[in-house]
PDB file of C-alpha atoms in Angstrom:
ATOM      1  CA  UNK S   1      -2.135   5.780   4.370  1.00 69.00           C
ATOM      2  CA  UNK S   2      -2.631   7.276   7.850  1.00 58.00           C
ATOM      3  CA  UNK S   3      -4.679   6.085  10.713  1.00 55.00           C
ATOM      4  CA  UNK S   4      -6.463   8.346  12.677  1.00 45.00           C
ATOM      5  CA  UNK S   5      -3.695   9.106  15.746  1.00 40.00           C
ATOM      6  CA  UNK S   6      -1.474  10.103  12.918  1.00 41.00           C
ATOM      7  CA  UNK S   7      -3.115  12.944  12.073  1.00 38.00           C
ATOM      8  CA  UNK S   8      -3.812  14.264  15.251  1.00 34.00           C
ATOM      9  CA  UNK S   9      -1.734  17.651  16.568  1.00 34.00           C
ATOM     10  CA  UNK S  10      -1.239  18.390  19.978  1.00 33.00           C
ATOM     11  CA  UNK S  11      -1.077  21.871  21.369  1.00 35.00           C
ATOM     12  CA  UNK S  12      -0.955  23.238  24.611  1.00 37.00           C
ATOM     13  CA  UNK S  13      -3.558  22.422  27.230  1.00 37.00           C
ATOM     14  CA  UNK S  14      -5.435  24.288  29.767  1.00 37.00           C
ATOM     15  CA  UNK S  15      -2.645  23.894  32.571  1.00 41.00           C
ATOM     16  CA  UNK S  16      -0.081  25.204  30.112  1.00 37.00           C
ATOM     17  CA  UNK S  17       2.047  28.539  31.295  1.00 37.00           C
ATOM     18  CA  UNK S  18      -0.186  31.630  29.926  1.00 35.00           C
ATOM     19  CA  UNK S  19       2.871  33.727  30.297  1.00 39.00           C
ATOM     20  CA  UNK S  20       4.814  31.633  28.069  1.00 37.00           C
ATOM     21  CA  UNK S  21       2.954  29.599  25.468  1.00 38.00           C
ATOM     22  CA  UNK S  22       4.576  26.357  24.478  1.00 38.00           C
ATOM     23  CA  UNK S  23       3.042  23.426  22.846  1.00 46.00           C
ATOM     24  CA  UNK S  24       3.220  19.964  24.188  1.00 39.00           C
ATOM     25  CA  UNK S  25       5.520  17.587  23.087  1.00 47.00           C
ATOM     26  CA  UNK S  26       3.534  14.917  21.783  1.00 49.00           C
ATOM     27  CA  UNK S  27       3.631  11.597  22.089  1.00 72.00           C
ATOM     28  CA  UNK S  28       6.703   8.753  20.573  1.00 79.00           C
ATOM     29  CA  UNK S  29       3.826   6.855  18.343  1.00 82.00           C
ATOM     30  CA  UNK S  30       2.098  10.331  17.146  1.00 87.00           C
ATOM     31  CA  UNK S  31       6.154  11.724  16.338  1.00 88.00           C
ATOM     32  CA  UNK S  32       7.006   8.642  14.817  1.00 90.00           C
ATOM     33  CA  UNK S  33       3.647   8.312  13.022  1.00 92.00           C
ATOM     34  CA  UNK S  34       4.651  12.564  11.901  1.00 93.00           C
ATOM     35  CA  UNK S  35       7.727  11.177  10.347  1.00 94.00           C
ATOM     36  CA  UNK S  36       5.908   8.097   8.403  1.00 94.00           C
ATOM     37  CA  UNK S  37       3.217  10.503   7.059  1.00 94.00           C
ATOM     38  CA  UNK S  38       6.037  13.276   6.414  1.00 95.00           C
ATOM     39  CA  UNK S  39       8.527  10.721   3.971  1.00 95.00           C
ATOM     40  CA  UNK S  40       5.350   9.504   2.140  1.00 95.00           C
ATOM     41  CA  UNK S  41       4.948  13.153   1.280  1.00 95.00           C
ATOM     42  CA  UNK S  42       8.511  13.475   0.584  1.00 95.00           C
ATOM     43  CA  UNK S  43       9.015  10.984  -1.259  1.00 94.00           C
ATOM     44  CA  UNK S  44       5.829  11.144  -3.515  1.00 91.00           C
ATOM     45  CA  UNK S  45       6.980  14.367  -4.778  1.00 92.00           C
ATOM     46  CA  UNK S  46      10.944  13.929  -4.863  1.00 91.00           C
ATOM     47  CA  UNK S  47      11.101  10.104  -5.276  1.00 91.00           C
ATOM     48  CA  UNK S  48      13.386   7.672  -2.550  1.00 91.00           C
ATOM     49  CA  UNK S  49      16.410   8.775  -3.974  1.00 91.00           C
ATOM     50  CA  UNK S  50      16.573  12.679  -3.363  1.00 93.00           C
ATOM     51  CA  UNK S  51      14.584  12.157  -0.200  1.00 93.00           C
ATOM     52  CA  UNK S  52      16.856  13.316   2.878  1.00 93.00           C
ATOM     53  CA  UNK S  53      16.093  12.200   6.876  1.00 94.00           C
ATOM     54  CA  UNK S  54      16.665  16.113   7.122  1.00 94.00           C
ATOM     55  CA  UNK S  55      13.980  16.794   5.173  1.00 94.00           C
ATOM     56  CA  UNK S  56      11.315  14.181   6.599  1.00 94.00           C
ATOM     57  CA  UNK S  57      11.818  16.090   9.719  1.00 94.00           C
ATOM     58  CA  UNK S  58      11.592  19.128   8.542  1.00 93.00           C
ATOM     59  CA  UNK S  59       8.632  18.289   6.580  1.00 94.00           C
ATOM     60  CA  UNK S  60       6.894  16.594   9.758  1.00 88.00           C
ATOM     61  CA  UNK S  61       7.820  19.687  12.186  1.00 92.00           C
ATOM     62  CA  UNK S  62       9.373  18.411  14.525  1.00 89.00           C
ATOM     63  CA  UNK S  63      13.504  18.980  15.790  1.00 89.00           C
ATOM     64  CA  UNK S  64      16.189  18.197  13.567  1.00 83.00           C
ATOM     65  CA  UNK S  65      17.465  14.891  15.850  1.00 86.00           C
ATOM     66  CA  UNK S  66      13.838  13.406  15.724  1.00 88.00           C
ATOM     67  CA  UNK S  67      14.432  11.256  12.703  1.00 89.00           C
ATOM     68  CA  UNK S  68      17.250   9.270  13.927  1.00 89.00           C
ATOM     69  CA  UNK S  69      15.435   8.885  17.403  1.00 90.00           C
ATOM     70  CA  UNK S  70      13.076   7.097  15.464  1.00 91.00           C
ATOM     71  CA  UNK S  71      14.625   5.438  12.574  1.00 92.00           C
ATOM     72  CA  UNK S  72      17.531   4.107  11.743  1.00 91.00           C
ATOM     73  CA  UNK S  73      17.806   5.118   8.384  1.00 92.00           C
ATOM     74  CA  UNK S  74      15.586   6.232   5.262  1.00 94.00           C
ATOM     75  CA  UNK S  75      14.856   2.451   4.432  1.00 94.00           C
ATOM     76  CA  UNK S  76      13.722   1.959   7.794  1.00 95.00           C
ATOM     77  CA  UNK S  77      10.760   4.628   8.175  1.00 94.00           C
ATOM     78  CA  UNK S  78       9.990   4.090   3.922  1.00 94.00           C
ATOM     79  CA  UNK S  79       9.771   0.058   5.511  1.00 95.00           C
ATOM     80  CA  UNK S  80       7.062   1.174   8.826  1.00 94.00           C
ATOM     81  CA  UNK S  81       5.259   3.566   6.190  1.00 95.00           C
ATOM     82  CA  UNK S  82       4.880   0.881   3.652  1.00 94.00           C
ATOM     83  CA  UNK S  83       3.633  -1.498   6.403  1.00 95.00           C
ATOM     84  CA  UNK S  84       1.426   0.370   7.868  1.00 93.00           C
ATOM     85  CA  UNK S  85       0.260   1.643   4.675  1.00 94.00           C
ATOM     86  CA  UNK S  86      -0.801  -2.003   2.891  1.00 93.00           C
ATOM     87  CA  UNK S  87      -2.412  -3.336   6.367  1.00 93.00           C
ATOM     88  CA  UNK S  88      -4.492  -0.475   6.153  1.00 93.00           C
ATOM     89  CA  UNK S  89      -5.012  -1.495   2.522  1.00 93.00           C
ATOM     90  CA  UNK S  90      -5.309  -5.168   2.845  1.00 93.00           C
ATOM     91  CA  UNK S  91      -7.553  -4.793   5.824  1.00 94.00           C
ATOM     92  CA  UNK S  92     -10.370  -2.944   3.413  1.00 94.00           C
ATOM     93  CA  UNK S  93     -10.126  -4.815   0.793  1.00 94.00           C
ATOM     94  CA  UNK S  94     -10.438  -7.979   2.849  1.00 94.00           C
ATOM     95  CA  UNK S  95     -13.663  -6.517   4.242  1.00 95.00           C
ATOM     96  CA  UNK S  96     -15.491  -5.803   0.897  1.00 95.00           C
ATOM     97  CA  UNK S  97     -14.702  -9.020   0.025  1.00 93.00           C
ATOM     98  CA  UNK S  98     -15.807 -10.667   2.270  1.00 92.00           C
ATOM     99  CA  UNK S  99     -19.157  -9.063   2.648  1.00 94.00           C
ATOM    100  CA  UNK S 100     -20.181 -10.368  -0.102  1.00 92.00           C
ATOM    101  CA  UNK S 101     -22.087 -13.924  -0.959  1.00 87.00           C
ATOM    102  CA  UNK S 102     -20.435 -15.040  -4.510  1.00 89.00           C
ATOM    103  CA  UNK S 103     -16.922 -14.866  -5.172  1.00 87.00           C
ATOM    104  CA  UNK S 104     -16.988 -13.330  -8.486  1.00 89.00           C
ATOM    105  CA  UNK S 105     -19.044 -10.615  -6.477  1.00 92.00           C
ATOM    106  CA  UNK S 106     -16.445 -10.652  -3.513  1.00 92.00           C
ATOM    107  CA  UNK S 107     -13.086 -10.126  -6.021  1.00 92.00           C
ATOM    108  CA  UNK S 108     -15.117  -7.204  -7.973  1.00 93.00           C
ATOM    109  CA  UNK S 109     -15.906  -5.737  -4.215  1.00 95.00           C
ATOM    110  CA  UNK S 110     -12.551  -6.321  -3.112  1.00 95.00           C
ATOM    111  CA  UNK S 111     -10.577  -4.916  -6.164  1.00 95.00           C
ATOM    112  CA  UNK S 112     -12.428  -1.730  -6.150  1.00 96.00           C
ATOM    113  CA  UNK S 113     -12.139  -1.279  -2.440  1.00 96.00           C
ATOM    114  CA  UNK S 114      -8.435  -1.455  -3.053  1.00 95.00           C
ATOM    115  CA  UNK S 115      -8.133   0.792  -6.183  1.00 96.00           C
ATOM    116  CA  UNK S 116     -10.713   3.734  -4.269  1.00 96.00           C
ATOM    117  CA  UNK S 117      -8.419   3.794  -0.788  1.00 94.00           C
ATOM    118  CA  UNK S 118      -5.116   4.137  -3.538  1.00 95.00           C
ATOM    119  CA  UNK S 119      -6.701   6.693  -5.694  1.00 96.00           C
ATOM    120  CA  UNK S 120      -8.108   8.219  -2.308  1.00 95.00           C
ATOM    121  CA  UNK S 121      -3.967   8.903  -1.019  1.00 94.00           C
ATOM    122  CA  UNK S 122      -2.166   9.687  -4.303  1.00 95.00           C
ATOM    123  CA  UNK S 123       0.919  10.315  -2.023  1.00 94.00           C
ATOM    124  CA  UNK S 124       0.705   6.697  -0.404  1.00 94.00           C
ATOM    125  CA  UNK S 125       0.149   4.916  -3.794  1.00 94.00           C
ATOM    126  CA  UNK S 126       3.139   6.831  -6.160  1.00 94.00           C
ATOM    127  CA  UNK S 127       5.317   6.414  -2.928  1.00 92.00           C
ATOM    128  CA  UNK S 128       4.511   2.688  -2.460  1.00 92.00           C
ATOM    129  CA  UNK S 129       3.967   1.611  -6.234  1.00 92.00           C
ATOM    130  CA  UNK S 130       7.298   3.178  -7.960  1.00 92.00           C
ATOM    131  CA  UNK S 131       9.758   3.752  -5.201  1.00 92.00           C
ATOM    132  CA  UNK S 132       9.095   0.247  -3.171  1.00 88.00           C
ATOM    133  CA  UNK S 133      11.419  -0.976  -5.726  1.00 84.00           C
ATOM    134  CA  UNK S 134      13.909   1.605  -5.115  1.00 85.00           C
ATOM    135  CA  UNK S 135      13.873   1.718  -1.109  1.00 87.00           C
ATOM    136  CA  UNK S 136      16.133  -1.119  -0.294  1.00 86.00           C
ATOM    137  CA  UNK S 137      15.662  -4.577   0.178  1.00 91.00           C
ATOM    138  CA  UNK S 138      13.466  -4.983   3.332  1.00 93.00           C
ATOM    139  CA  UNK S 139      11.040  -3.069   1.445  1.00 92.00           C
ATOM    140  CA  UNK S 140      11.181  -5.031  -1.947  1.00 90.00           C
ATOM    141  CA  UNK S 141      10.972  -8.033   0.029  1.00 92.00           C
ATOM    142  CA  UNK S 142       7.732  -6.414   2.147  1.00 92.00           C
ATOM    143  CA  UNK S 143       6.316  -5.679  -1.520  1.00 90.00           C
ATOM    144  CA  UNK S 144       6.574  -9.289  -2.647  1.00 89.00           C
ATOM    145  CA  UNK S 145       5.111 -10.264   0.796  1.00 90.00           C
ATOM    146  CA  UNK S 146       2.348  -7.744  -0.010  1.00 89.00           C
ATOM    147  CA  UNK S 147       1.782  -8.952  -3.514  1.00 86.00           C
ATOM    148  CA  UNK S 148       1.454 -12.512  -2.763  1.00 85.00           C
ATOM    149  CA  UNK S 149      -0.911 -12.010   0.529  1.00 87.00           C
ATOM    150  CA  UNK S 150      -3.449 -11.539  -3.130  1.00 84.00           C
ATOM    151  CA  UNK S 151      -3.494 -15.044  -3.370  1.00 82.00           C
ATOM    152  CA  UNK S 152      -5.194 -15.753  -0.625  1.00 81.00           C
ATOM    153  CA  UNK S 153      -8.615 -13.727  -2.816  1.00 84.00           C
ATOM    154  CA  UNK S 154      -7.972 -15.902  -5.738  1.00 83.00           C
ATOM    155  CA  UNK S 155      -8.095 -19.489  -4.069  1.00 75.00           C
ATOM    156  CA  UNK S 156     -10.293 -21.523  -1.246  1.00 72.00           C
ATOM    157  CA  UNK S 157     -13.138 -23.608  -1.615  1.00 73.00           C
ATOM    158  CA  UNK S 158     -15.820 -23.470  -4.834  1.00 75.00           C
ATOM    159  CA  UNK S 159     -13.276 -21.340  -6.476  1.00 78.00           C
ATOM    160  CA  UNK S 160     -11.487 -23.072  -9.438  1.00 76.00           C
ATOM    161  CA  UNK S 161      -8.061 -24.304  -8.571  1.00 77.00           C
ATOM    162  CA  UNK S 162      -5.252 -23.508 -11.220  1.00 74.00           C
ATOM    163  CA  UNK S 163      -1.408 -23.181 -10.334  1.00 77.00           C
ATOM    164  CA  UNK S 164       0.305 -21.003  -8.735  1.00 77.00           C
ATOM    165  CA  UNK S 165       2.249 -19.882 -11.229  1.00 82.00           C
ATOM    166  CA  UNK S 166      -0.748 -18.736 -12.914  1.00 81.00           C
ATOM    167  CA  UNK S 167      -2.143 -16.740  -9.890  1.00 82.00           C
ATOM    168  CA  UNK S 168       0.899 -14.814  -9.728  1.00 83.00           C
ATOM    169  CA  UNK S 169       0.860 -14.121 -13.388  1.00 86.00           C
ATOM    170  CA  UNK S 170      -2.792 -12.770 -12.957  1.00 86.00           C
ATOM    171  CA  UNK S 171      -1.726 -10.649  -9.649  1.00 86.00           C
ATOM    172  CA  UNK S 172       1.429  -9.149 -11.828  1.00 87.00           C
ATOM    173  CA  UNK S 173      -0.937  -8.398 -14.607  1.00 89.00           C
ATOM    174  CA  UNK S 174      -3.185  -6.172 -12.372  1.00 90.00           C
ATOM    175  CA  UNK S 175      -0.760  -4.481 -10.262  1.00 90.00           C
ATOM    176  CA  UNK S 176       0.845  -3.545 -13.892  1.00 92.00           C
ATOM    177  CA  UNK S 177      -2.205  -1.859 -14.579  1.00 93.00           C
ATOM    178  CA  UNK S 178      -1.950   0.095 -11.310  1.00 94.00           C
ATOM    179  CA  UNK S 179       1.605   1.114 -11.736  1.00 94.00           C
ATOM    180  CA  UNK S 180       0.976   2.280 -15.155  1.00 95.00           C
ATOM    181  CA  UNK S 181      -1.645   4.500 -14.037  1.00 96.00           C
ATOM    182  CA  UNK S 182       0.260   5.522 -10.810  1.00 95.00           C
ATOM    183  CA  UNK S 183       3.826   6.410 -13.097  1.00 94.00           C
ATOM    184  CA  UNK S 184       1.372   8.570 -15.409  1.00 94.00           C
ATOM    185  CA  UNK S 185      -0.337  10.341 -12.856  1.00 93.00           C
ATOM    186  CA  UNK S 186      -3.786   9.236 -13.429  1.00 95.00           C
ATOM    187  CA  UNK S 187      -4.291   7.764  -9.845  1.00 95.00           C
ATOM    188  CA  UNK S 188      -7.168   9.353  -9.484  1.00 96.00           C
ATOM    189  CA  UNK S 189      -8.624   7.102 -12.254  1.00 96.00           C
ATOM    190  CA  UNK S 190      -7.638   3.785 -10.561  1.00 96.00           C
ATOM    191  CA  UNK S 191     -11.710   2.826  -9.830  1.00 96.00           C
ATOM    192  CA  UNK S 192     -12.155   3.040 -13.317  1.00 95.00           C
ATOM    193  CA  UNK S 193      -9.888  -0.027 -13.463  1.00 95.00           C
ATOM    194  CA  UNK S 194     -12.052  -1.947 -10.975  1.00 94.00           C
ATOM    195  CA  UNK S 195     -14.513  -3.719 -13.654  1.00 93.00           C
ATOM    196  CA  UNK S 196     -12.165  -4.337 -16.422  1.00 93.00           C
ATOM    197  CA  UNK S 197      -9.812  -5.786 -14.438  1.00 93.00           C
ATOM    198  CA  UNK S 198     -12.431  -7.852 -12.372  1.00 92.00           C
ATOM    199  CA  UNK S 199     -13.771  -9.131 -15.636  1.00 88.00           C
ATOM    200  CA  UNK S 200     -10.456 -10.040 -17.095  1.00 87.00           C
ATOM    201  CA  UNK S 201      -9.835 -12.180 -13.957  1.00 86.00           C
ATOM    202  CA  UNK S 202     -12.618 -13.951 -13.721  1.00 85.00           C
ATOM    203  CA  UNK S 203     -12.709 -14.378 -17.580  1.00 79.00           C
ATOM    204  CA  UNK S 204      -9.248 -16.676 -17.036  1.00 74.00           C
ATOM    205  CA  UNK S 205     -11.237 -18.777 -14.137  1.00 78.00           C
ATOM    206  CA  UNK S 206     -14.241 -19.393 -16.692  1.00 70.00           C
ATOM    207  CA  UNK S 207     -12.464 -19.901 -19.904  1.00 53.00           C
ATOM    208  CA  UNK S 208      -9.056 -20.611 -19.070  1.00 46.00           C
ATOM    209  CA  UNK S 209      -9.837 -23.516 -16.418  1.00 51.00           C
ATOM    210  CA  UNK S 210      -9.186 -26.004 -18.927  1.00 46.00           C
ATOM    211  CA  UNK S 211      -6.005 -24.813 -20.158  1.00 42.00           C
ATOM    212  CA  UNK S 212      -4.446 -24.330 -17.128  1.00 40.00           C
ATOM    213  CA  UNK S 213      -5.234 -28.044 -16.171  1.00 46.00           C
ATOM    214  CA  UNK S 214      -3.583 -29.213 -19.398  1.00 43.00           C
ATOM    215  CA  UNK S 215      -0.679 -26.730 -17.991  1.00 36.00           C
ATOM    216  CA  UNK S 216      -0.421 -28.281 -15.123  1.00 40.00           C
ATOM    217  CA  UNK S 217      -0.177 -31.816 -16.303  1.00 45.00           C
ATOM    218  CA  UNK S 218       2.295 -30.806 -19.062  1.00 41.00           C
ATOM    219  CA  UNK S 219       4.206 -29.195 -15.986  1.00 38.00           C
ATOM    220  CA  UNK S 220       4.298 -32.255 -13.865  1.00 43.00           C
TER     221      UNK S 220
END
């Protein structure tokens, strides 16, 4: 997912040479920024493993030692993509869900704010669903981070308290459902996911509030 400087190209301006065009070198964040947007690309349609630093730069136009000016290694722009990708992503849904008054209203707002921005950058969701896994272990470590930041939407106060355990079992169920659809290609039918998987949450919280207490206690 790109923010707005990302997608900006620079080109000569008025006080450039008329004799000899030449386009202005643009700025570190907008080349580095090039080179995030350029591996997502890559690596949506090649997957992590055949993706080469060679080939992010080529792919984001820019000279063929930019890449290592920049990154360290593949892990290490697939880590600032993914980043900057899921704050984008957490960001919106935290908004939608927050504009709302009840919380069964605010998780229904929130998932589909989250399923319309992945479905709205194919690229960004097959590169950060299937190859996150793949990219090392900064990034499968920023994917659990990711994951569990979720928790903070199912808990808090006049929402029904059940373990953790469980939480994390309902988060794995839905981003399941989103990989599935992201591995088949259908990512462009991830909204459709919003209600059922909305009312299979909150169907657990209404129905399933007295066996997870009787889980917990068998637990302690």
């Amino acid at each position: 997912m790109r923010d707005g400087a990302s997608e900006r190209e620079r080109s000569g301006g008025p006080n450039a040479d008329t004799a000899t065009p030449r386009r202005t070198r643009p700025a570190d964040a907008d080349r580095r920024a090039r080179l995030m947007d350029a591996l997502v690309a890559v690596v949506a349609e090649r997957g992590f493993a055949r993706t080469t630093a060679e080939e992010v730069t080529a792919t984001a136009g820019l000279p063929a030692g930019d890449f290592h000016a920049h990154f360290a290694d593949l892990e290490e722009c697939f880590l600032a993509a993914y980043e900057r990708g899921t704050r984008v992503l957490l960001a919106r849904t935290e908004t939608a869900y927050r504009a709302e008054s009840s919380w069964p209203a605010a998780v229904r707002a929130g998932l589909r704010a989250a399923l319309e921005l992945a479905a709205a950058d194919p690229a960004f969701a097959r590169m950060s669903v299937i190859d996150a896994s793949m990219a090392g272990p900064r990034v499968r470590r920023a994917r659990l981070a990711f994951l569990a930041r979720f928790r903070s939407f199912l808990g808090g106060p006049g929402i029904p308290r059940i373990p953790d355990e469980i939480r994390n079992a309902i988060i794995g169920g839905v981003y399941t459902m989103v990989y599935n659809h992201v591995e088949s290609d259908r990512t462009a039918e991830l909204p459709d996911l919003a209600d059922p998987l909305t009312d299979f949450l909150l169907a657990f919280y209404r129905e399933g509030r007295s066996s997870a207490s009787s889980w917990a206690a068998a637990s302690s």
